[in-house]
Structure formats: C-alpha cells, structure tokens
Short mmCIF file of C-alpha atoms and ligand atoms in Angstrom, two decimals:
data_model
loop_
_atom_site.label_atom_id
_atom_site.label_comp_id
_atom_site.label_asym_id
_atom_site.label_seq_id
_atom_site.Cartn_x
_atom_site.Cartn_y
_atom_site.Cartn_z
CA UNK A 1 -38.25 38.07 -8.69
CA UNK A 2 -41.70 36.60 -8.30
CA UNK A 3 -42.53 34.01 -10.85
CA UNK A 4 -45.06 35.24 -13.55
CA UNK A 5 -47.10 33.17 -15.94
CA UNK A 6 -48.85 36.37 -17.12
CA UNK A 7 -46.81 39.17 -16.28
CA UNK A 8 -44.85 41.33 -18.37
CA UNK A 9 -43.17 39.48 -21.69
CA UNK A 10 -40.96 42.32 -22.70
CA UNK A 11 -38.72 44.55 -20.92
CA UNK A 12 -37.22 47.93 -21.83
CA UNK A 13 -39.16 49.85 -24.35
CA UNK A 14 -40.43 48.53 -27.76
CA UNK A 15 -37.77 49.30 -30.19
CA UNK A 16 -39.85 48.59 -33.86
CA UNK A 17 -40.70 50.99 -36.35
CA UNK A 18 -44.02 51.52 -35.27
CA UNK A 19 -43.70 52.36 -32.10
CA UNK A 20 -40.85 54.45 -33.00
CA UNK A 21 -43.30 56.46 -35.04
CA UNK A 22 -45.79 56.55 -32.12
CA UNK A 23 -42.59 58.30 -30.13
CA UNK A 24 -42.60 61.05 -32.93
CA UNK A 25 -46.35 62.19 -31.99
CA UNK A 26 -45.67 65.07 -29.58
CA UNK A 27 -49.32 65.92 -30.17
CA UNK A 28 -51.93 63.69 -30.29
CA UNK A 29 -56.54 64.20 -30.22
CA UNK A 30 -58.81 62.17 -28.32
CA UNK A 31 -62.35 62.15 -29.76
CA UNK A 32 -65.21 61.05 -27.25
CA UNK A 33 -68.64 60.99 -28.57
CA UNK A 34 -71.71 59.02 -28.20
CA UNK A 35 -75.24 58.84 -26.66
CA UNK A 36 -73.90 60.87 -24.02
CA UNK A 37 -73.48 63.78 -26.14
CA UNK A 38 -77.29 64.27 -26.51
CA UNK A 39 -77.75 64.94 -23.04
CA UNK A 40 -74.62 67.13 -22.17
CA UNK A 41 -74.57 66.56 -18.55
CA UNK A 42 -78.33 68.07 -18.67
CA UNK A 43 -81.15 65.98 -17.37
CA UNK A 44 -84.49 67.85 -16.87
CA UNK A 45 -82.61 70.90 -16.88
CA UNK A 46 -80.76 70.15 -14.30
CA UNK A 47 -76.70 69.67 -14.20
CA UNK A 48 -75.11 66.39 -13.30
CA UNK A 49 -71.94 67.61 -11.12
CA UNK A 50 -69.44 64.90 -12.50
CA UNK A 51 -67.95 63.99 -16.28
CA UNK A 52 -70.67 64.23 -18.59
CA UNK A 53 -70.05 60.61 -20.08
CA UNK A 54 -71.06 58.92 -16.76
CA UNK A 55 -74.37 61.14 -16.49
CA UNK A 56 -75.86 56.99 -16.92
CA UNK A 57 -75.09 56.80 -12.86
CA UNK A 58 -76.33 59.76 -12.02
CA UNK A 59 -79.65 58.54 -9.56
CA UNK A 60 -81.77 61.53 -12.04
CA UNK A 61 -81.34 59.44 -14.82
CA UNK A 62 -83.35 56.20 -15.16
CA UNK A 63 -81.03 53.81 -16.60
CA UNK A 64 -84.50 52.79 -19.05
CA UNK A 65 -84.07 56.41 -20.08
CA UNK A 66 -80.21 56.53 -21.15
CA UNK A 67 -80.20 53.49 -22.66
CA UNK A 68 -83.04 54.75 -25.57
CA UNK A 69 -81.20 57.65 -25.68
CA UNK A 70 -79.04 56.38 -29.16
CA UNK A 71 -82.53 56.01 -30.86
CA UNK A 72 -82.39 59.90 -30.89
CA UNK A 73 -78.30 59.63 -32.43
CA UNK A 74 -79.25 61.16 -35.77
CA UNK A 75 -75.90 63.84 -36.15
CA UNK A 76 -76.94 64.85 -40.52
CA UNK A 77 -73.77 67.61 -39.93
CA UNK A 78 -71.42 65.03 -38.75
CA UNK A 79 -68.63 65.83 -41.52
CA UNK A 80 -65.33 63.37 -40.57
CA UNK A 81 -63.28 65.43 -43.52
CA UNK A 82 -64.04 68.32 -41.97
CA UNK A 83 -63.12 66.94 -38.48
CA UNK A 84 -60.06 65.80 -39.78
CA UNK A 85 -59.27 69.09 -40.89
CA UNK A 86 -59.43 70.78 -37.86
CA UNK A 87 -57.25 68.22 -36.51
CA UNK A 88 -54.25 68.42 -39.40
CA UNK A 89 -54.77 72.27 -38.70
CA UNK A 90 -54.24 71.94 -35.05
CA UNK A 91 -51.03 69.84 -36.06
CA UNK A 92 -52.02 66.55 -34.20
CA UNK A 93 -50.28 63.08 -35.69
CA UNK A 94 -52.87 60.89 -33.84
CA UNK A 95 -56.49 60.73 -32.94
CA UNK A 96 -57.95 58.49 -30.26
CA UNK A 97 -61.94 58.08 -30.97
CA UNK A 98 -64.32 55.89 -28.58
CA UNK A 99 -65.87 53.28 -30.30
CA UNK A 100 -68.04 51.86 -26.59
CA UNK A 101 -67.68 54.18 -23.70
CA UNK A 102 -69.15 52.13 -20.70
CA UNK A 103 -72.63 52.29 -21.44
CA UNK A 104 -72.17 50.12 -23.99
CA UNK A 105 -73.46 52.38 -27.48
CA UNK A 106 -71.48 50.59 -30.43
CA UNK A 107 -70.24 53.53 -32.75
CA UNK A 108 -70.16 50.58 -35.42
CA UNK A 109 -72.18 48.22 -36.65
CA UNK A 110 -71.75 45.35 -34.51
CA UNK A 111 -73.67 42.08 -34.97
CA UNK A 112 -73.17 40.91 -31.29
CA UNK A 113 -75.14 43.66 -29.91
CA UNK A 114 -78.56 45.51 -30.97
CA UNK A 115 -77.12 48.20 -29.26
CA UNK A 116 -75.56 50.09 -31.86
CA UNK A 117 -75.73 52.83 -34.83
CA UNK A 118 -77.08 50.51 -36.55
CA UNK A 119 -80.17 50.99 -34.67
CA UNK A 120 -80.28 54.75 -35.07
CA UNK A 121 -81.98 57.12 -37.09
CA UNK A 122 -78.71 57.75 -38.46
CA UNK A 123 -77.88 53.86 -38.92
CA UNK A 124 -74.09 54.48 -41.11
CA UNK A 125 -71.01 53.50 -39.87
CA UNK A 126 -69.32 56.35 -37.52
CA UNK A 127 -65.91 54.80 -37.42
CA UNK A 128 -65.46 53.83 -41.13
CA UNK A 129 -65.54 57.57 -42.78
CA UNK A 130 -63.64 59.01 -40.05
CA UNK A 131 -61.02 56.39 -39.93
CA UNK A 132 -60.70 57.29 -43.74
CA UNK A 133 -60.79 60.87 -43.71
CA UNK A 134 -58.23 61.07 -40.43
CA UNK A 135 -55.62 58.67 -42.05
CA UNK A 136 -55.91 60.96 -45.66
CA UNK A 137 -55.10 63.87 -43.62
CA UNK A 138 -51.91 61.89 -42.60
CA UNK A 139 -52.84 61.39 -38.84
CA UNK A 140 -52.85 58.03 -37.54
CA UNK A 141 -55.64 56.60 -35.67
CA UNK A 142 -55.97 55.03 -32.44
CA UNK A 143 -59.53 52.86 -31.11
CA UNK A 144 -60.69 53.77 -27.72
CA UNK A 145 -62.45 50.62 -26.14
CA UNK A 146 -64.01 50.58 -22.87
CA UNK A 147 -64.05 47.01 -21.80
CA UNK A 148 -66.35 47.35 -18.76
CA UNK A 149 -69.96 47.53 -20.38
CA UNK A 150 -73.42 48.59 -18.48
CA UNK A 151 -75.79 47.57 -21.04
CA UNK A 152 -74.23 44.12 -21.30
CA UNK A 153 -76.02 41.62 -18.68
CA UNK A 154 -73.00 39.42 -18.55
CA UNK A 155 -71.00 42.29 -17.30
CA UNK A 156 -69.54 41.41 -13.31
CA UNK A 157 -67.88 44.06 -11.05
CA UNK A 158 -66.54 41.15 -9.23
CA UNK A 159 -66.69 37.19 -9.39
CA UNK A 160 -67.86 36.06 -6.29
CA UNK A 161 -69.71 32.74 -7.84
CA UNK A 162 -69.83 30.45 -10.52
CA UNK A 163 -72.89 31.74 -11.98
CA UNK A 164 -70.80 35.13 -12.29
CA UNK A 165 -67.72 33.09 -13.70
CA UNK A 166 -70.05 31.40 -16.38
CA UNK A 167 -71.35 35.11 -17.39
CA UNK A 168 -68.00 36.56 -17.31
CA UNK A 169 -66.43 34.04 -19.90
CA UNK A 170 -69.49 34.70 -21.59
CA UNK A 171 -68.61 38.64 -21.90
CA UNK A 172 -65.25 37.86 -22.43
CA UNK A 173 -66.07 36.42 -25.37
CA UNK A 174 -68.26 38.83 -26.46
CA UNK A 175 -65.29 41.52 -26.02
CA UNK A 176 -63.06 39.72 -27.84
CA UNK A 177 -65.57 39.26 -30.76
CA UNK A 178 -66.19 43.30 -30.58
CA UNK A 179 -62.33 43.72 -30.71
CA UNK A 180 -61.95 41.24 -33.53
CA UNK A 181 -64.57 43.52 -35.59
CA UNK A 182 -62.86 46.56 -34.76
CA UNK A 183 -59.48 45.47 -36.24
CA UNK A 184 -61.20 43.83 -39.42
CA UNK A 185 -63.65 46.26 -40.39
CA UNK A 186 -60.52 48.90 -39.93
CA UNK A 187 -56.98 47.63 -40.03
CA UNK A 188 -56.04 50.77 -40.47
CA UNK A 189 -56.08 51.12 -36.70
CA UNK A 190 -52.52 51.91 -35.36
CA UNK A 191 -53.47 50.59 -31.66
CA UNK A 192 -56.04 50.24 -29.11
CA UNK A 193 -56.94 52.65 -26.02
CA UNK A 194 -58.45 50.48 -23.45
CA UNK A 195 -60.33 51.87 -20.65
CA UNK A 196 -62.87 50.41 -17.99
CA UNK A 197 -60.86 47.76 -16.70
CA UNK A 198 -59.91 48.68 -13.10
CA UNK A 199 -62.75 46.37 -11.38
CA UNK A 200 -61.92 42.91 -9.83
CA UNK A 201 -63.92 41.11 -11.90
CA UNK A 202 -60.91 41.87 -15.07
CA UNK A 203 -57.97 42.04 -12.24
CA UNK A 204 -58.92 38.04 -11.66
CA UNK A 205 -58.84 37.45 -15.56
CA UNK A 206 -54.69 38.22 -15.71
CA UNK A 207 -54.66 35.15 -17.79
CA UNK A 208 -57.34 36.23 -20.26
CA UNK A 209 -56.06 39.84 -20.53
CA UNK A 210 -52.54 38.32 -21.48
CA UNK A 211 -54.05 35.86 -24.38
CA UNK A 212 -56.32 38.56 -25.37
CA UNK A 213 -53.65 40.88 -26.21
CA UNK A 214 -51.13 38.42 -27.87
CA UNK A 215 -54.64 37.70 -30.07
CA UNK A 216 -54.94 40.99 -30.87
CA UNK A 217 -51.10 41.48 -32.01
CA UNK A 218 -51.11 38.71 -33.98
CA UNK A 219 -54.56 39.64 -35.70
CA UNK A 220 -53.07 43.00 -36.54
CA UNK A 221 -48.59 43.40 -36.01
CA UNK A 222 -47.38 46.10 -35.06
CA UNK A 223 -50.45 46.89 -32.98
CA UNK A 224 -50.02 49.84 -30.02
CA UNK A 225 -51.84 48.52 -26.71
CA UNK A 226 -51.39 50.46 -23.51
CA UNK A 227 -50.38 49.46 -19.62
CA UNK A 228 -54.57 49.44 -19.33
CA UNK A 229 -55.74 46.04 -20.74
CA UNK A 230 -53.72 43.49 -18.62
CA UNK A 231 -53.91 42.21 -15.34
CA UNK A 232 -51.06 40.08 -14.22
CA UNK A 233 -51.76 36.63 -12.11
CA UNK A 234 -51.94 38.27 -8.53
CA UNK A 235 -54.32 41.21 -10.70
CA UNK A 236 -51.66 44.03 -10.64
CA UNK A 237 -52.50 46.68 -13.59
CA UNK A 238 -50.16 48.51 -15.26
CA UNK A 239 -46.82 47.08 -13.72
CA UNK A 240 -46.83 43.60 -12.69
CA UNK A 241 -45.39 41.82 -9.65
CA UNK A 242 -41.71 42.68 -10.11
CA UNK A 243 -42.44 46.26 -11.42
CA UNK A 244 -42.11 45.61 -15.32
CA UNK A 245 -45.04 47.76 -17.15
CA UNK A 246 -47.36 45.55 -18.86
CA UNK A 247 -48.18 47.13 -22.23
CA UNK A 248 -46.33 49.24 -24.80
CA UNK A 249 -46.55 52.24 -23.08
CA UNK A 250 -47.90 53.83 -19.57
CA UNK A 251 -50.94 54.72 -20.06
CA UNK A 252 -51.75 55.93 -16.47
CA UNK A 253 -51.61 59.58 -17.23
CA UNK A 254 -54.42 60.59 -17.58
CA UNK A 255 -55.63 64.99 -16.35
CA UNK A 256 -52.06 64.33 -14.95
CA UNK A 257 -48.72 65.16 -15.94
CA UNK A 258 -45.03 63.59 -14.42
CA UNK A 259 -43.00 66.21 -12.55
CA UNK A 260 -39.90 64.67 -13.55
CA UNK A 261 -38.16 62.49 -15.85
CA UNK A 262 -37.79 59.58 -12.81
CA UNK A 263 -41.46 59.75 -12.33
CA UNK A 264 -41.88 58.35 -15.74
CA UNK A 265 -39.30 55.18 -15.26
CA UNK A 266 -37.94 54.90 -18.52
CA UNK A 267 -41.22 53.91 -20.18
CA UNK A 268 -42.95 55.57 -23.24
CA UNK A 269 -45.90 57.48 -22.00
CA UNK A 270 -48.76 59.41 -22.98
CA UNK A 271 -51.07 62.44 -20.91
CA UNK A 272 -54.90 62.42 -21.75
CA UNK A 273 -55.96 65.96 -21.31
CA UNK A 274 -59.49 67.58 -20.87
CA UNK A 275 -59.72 71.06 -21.59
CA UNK A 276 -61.93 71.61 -19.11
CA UNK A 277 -60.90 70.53 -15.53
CA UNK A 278 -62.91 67.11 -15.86
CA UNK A 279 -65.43 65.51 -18.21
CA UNK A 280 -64.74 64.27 -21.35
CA UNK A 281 -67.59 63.98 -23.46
CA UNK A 282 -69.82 66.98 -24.78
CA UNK A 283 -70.94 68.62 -21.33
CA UNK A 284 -73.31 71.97 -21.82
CA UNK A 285 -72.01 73.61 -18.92
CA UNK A 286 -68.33 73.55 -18.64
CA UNK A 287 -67.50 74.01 -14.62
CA UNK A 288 -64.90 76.02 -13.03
CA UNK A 289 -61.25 76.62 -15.27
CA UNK A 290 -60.51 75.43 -18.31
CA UNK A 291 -57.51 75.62 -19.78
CA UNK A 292 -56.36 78.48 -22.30
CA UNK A 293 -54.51 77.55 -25.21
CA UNK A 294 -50.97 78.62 -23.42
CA UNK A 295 -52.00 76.47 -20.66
CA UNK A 296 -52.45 73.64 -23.30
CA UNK A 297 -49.07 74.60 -24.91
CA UNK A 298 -47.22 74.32 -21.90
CA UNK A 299 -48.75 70.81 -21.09
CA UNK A 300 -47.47 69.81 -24.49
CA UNK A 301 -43.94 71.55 -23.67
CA UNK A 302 -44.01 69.75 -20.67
CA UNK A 303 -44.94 66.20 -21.70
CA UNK A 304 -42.64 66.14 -24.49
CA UNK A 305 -39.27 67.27 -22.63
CA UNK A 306 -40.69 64.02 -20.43
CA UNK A 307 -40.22 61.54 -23.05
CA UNK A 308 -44.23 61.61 -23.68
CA UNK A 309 -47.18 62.90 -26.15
CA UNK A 310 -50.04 65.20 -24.90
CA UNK A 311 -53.85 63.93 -26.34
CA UNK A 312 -56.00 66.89 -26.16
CA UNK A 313 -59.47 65.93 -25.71
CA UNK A 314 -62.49 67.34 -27.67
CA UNK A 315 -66.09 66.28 -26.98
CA UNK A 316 -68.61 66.77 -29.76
CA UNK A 317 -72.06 67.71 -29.29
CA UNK A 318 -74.55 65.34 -30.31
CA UNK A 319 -75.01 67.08 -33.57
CA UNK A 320 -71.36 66.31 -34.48
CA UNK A 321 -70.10 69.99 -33.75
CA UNK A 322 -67.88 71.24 -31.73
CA UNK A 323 -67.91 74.47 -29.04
CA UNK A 324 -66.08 77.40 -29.85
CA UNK A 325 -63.83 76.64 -27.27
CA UNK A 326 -62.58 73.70 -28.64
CA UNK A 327 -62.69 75.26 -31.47
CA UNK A 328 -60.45 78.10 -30.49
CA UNK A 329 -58.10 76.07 -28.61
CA UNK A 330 -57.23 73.97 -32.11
CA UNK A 331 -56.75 77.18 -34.27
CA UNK A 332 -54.26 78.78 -31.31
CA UNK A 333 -52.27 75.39 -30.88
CA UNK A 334 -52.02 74.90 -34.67
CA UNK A 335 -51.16 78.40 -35.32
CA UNK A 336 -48.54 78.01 -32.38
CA UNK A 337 -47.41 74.77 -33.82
CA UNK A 338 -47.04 76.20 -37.67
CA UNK A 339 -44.16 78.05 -36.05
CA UNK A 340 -42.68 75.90 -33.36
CA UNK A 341 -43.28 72.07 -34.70
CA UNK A 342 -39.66 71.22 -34.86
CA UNK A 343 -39.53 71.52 -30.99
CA UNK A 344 -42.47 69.22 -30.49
CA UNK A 345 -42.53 66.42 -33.37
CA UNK A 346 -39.60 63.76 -33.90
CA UNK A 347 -38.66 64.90 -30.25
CA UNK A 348 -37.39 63.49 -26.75
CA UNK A 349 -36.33 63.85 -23.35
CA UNK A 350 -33.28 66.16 -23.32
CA UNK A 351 -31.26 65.95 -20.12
CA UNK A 352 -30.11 69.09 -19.65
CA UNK A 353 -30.74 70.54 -16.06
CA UNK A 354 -34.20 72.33 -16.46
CA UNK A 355 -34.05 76.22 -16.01
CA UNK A 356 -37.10 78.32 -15.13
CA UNK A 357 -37.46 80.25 -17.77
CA UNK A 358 -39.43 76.52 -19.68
CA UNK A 359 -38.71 73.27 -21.06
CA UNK A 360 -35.67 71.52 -23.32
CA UNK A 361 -36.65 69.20 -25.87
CA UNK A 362 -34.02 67.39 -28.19
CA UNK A 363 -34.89 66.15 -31.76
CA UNK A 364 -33.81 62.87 -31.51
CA UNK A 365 -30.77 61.60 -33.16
CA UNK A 366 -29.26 64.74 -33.62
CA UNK A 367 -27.30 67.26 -31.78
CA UNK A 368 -30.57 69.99 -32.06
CA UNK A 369 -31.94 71.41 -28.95
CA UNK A 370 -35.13 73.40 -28.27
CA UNK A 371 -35.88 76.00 -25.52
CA UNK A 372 -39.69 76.32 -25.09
CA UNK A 373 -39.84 79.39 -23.37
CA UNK A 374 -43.04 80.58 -20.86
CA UNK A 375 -41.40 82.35 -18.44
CA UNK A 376 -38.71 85.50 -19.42
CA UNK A 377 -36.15 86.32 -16.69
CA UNK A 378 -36.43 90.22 -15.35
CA UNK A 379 -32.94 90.39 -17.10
CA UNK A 380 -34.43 89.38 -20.16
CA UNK A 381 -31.51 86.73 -19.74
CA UNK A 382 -31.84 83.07 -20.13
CA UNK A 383 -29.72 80.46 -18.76
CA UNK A 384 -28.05 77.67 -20.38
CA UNK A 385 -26.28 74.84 -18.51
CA UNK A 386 -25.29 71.89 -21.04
CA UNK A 387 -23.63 68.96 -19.43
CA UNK A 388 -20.43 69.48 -18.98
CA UNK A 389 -17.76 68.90 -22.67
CA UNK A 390 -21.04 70.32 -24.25
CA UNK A 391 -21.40 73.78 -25.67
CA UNK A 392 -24.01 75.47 -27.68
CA UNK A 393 -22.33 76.87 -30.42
CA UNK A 394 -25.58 78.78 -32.09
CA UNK A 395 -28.76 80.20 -30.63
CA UNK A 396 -31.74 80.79 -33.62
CA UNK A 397 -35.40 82.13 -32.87
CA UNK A 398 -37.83 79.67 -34.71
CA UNK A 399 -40.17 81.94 -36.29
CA UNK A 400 -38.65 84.97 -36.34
CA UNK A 401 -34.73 83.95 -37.28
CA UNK A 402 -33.93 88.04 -38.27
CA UNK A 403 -34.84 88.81 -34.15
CA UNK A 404 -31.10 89.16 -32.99
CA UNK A 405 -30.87 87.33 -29.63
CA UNK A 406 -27.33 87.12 -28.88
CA UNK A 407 -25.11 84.12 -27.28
CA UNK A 408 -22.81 84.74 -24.14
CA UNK A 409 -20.59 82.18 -22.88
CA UNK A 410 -20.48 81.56 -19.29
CA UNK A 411 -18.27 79.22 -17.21
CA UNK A 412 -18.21 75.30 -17.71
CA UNK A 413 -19.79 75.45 -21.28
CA UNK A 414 -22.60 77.10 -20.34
CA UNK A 415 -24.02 80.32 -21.48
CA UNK A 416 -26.82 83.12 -21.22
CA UNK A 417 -29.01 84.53 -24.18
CA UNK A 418 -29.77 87.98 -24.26
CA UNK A 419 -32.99 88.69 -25.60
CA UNK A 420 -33.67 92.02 -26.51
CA UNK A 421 -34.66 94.52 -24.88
CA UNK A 422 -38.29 94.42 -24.40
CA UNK A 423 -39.05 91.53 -25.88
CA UNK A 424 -42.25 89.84 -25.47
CA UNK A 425 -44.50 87.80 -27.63
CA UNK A 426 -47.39 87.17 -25.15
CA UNK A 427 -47.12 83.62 -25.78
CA UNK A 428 -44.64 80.65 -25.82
CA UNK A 429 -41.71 80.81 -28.33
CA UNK A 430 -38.88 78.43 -29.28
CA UNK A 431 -34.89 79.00 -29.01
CA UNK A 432 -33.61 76.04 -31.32
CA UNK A 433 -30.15 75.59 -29.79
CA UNK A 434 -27.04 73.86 -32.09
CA UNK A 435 -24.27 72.21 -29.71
CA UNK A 436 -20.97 70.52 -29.96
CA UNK A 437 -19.04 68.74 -27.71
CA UNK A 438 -16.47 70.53 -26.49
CA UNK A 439 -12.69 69.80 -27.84
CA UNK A 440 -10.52 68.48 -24.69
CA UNK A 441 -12.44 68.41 -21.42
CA UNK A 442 -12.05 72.27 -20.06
CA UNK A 443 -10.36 71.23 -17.11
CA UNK A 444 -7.26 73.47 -18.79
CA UNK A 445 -9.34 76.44 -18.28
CA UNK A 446 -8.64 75.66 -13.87
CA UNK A 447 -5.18 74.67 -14.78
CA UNK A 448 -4.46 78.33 -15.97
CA UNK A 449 -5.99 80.41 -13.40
C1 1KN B 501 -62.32 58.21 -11.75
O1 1KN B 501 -62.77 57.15 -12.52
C2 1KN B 501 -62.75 57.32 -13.88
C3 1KN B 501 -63.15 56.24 -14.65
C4 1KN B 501 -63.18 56.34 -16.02
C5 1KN B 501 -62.79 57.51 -16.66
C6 1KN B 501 -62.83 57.55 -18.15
N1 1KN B 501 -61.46 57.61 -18.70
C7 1KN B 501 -61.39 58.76 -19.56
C8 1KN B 501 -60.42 58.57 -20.71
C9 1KN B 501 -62.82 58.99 -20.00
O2 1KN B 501 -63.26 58.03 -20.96
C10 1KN B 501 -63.52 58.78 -18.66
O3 1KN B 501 -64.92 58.60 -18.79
C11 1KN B 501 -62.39 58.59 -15.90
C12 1KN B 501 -62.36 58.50 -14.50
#
C-alpha cells in the first residue's frame, strides 16, 4: 500500500441516499451547447473532420475568429420547458448540460470572465430557466464543467516554471470561483461532470484537486463528483496509487461500454453516448453510422445489467433546436421506455449467467428479474439458467401481459420460455421474471435417479 496524502478517502461505493438515487437513473441526457453550435463543424463551407466542439483547433479557424463567435449567441426559440419535455418524454431521470466546454464560453453570467452570455445579444441566463424547467419535470440535473480553458491566459498544459506555477494558482482560483457560482446561483445541482483535466499541468495539482472537491461537498452535501476531477500525489486520474477510484463514480466511460461485470470493479459507473459515432456538440454533417434507436436501447440494456446508467447525448443547434434525429431517437426510446421502464429504472446488476438471446436486469431489493430481449432463438426458445436453489416461478410479457408465453422447467432450476409461434415485435421487449429460492437444495433430484 503506497502512502497517500491525496488519494482516495473512501472505499467501496457511496452508500447515502443520494447517490442511491443516482443508482436508480438507468437513463440519463447530456446537453452540450455553446458557441460551437453556430458553426456546426462548418467553417467556410468546409467540414472540420473531428467532434464539432473542438472545431477552435482546427488550423481553418483563427482562434480571433471563434472566440467572437458568442457575440452572434442570440437562440430567441431556445424554450428550456419545452426541452425538458422532450426529455420527461424520452423517460430520462437526469440531464448533464455544459456550462464551459474548453473554449471557455460561460453559459452563465459570470463576473470573473467577460466571456460570457452576458455579453451576447441574447445576454439571459442559459442555466437558470433550464435548471428550473428540468427539475419541474422531475429530472435531476447534473453541471458539466470543463476545467481546462483556451480563452483563459492563465491556462498551462504543463508547469515547467515558476512563472507557469504563479499563473496556474492564478486559474485555479479562478476555477474554483466559477465552481463556487455554479453551486450558488443553482443549488439545485445534484453533482458536477468534470471534463478537461487529463493534461499535466492538473495531474501535478493532486493536492488542489483533493481540497477542491472536499470544498465543493461541503458548499453543497450530498454533491455527485466523478473519477474526472482528482489527481492523486504521483498525478494518477481516476484510480489512485493503490487502485481505489477517486470520485463517486467511474466516470471513464465515455462512446464506450464494459463487456463484463469485472471490467467495471465494483464501482458505480456511467456511459456517455453520442448518437453519432463521435462529436458531441451540434455538427451539420453527421459522418459515417449513427446509432438507431434499437442500437441506443440495447446500450441502455447493456449498461444497466452492468451496474451503470447510459447518458444519451443531444447537441442543439445554435438556434436552440434540435435535428430530427435526435428528435426521433427521444420519441422511439420514450415510447420503448413507456412500456419497458420497470426493467431499466430502480435497477442493477443481476448475476445470472448471460444468455444470447439479451440482457438480465434485477430491480433491486426484490426478487424481480427482467429479460431484455434483442436477439430470438430459431426455436423461438429462450434460456433461463438461475443460480442454482433459484427458480423462476412466473414468466409475464411487460406490455402485452394477455401474449401467452409459456414456462418449461429444465434441469437444475432452470427453464426455457416458449414464445409463440411467430412472434416478433421488430424491436426489444421485456420478460419480467418472478423467482423463489428453491425449497431444499435439489441435490434429491440425483439421489433418485
Ligand atoms: C480524445 O480527447 C477528448 C477530449 C475531450 C472530449 C470531450 N469529452 C466529451 C464529454 C465532450 O465534451 C468532448 O468534447 C472528448 C475527447
């Protein structure tokens, strides 16, 4: 065990009411928007080839240019309710909004920066309305903060000399003044997303990150921070020396997904998800794949019978509105969700050995299994293999209870269900699955034969 003055303070996962509630998510949104959004990955009609929110690097874009791009921010249609509704709709329990992306554009009005709505055509508050209407709808809401900042001249990659040392305290100051508005002008906030702090100039501030976030937590309780804000002494990120994940949940998921349970190592978890195959804020052209709305379900499927939460991301255009697609993909997952919810929300890791035919959630703290199904056997059979002294005693259809789908006992508790014959749905459906243990321990069964 190496000795730690800044390394992880807790082990094991949080066990408090709020972060139990942040387990019960299944389904959560992440919002990026910002000066960004004007340009859609489209500079003198030509397309920047990587994620639209970084078009600032792109050598076609003078950095003089970008940064007076917020003087043209001026989104009249943005409408927050109606936001929100699309997001209650789409069944999602949290939202994740960027308040500074790395360029630096304050969605607030900050007063330690001109570099803000404030100084738009639009000049209101972003954040405050859509705090408001997202927290009416009943979904909580989460502040995405990128701590490395462009525009900010006190902003260091790396610390190579004093002078950079003197201009890094200074911009950790001015971060922790940002972060300090942020949870006073909306305490509403649940937690904080941090972002933008992979470069060495934050892995040699272990000791700052550590009193930065026991600041925060004691500004606001019950605050949610992620593995991405602290460095430990020796600058590890996300798990420290010995291994222990610093923050109250791994927040290293991101366009990835575990495989299996032992990837995740017993920590809460959340997957950040474009719809497209990269680029998170608005981009024009959207290249290659993108996922369909069963591709999305299944990524949900699959991150909740992992222990985790799926954020869908949805990048506005500068305007405030969304493209169909996104558009589309909330209607299909919310109509999906209408019907299949219970297998999703209040939901964990199962344990059961994972058959082909999908995924096993189990609503936690009671004996209720789901079976989100993608994939339908050729016998129109599906397996079920409990642990052994566990049987399922009743197999129901969520959506569709009168569909007969009957329950055949196989050896060692487990059993098949026989769909019938035909059946399809052309998308995902859910098997909700009662069990019992089983009386004695079956070995009587071998004792007979
Ligand atoms: C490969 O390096 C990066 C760095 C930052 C990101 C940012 N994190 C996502 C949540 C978006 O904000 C993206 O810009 C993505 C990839």
């Amino acid at each position: 065990k190496i000795e730690l003055q800044h390394g992880a303070h807790r082990t094991g996962k949080r066990t408090d009411a709020d972060m139990q509630t942040w387990r019960t998510y299944g389904l959560g949104q992440f919002i990026h928007w910002g000066a960004y959004s004007l340009l859609g990955g489209k500079y003198n009609g030509e397309y920047y080839n990587g994620a639209a929110e970084w078009i600032r690097v792109w050598n076609k874009v003078p950095n003089a240019v970008y940064d007076n791009l917020y003087k043209q921010f001026n989104p009249q249609q943005y409408n927050p309710t109606q936001w929100a509704a699309m997001a209650k709709q789409m069944g999602v329990k949290y939202l994740t909004f960027t308040t500074k992306h790395h360029d630096g554009f304050c969605l607030w009005p900050s007063k330690t920066t001109s570099y803000t709505i404030a100084g738009t055509p639009y000049k209101k508050d972003i954040i405050k309305p859509l705090v408001e209407a997202y927290t009416k709808a009943g979904i909580d809401v989460y502040l995405y903060f990128s701590v490395m900042d462009w525009s900010h001249p006190d902003w260091r990659y790396d610390l190579k000399t004093r002078e950079d040392t003197i201009a890094f305290d200074r911009f950790k100051k001015f971060t922790k003044d940002q972060l300090t508005e942020l949870l006073t002008l909306y305490p509403e906030t649940k937690g904080l997303w941090f972002d933008g702090t992979w470069d060495n100039s934050w892995k040699k501030s272990g000791a700052f990150t550590d009193s930065l976030e026991q600041y925060l937590k004691a500004l606001r309780p019950g605050l949610i921070i992620g593995s991405r804000l602290r460095a430990d002494d020796l600058g590890n990120r996300h798990n420290d020396a010995n291994g222990l994940l610093m923050g109250d949940y791994e927040q290293g998921w991101e366009r990835k997904i575990p495989k299996t349970y032992a990837d995740v190592h017993g920590n809460d978890w959340d997957c950040v998800m474009t719809i497209p195959e990269n680029g998170w804020g608005y981009q024009e052209k959207w290249l290659g794949h993108w996922k369909t709305s069963n591709e999305l379900i299944e990524m949900l499927a699959q991150c909740v019978s992992l222990g985790g939460n799926l954020v869908v991301n949805f990048g506005p255009k500068g305007d405030g509105s969304f493209r169909p697609e996104e558009m589309t993909a909330a209607k299909d997952i919310g109509a999906w969700m209408k019907i299949n919810s219970n297998a999703i929300y209040n939901c964990e890791y199962a344990g059961w050995e994972k058959q082909d035919w999908g995924y096993y959630t189990k609503r936690t703290g009671e004996n209720k299994y789901y079976m989100i199904v993608f994939n339908v056997p050729v016998s129109g059979s599906l397996k079920v293999q409990p642990p052994r002294n566990w049987t399922v005693t009743k197999a129901t259809l969520l959506g569709d209870a009168t569909k007969n789908i009957s329950l055949e006992k196989i050896d060692y508790g487990g059993s098949f269900i026989h769909l019938p014959k035909g059946f399809s749905t052309g998308k995902p459906f859910v098997i909700e699955l009662e069990t019992q243990k089983a009386t004695g321990t079956g070995n009587e069964q071998k004792a007979k034969t």
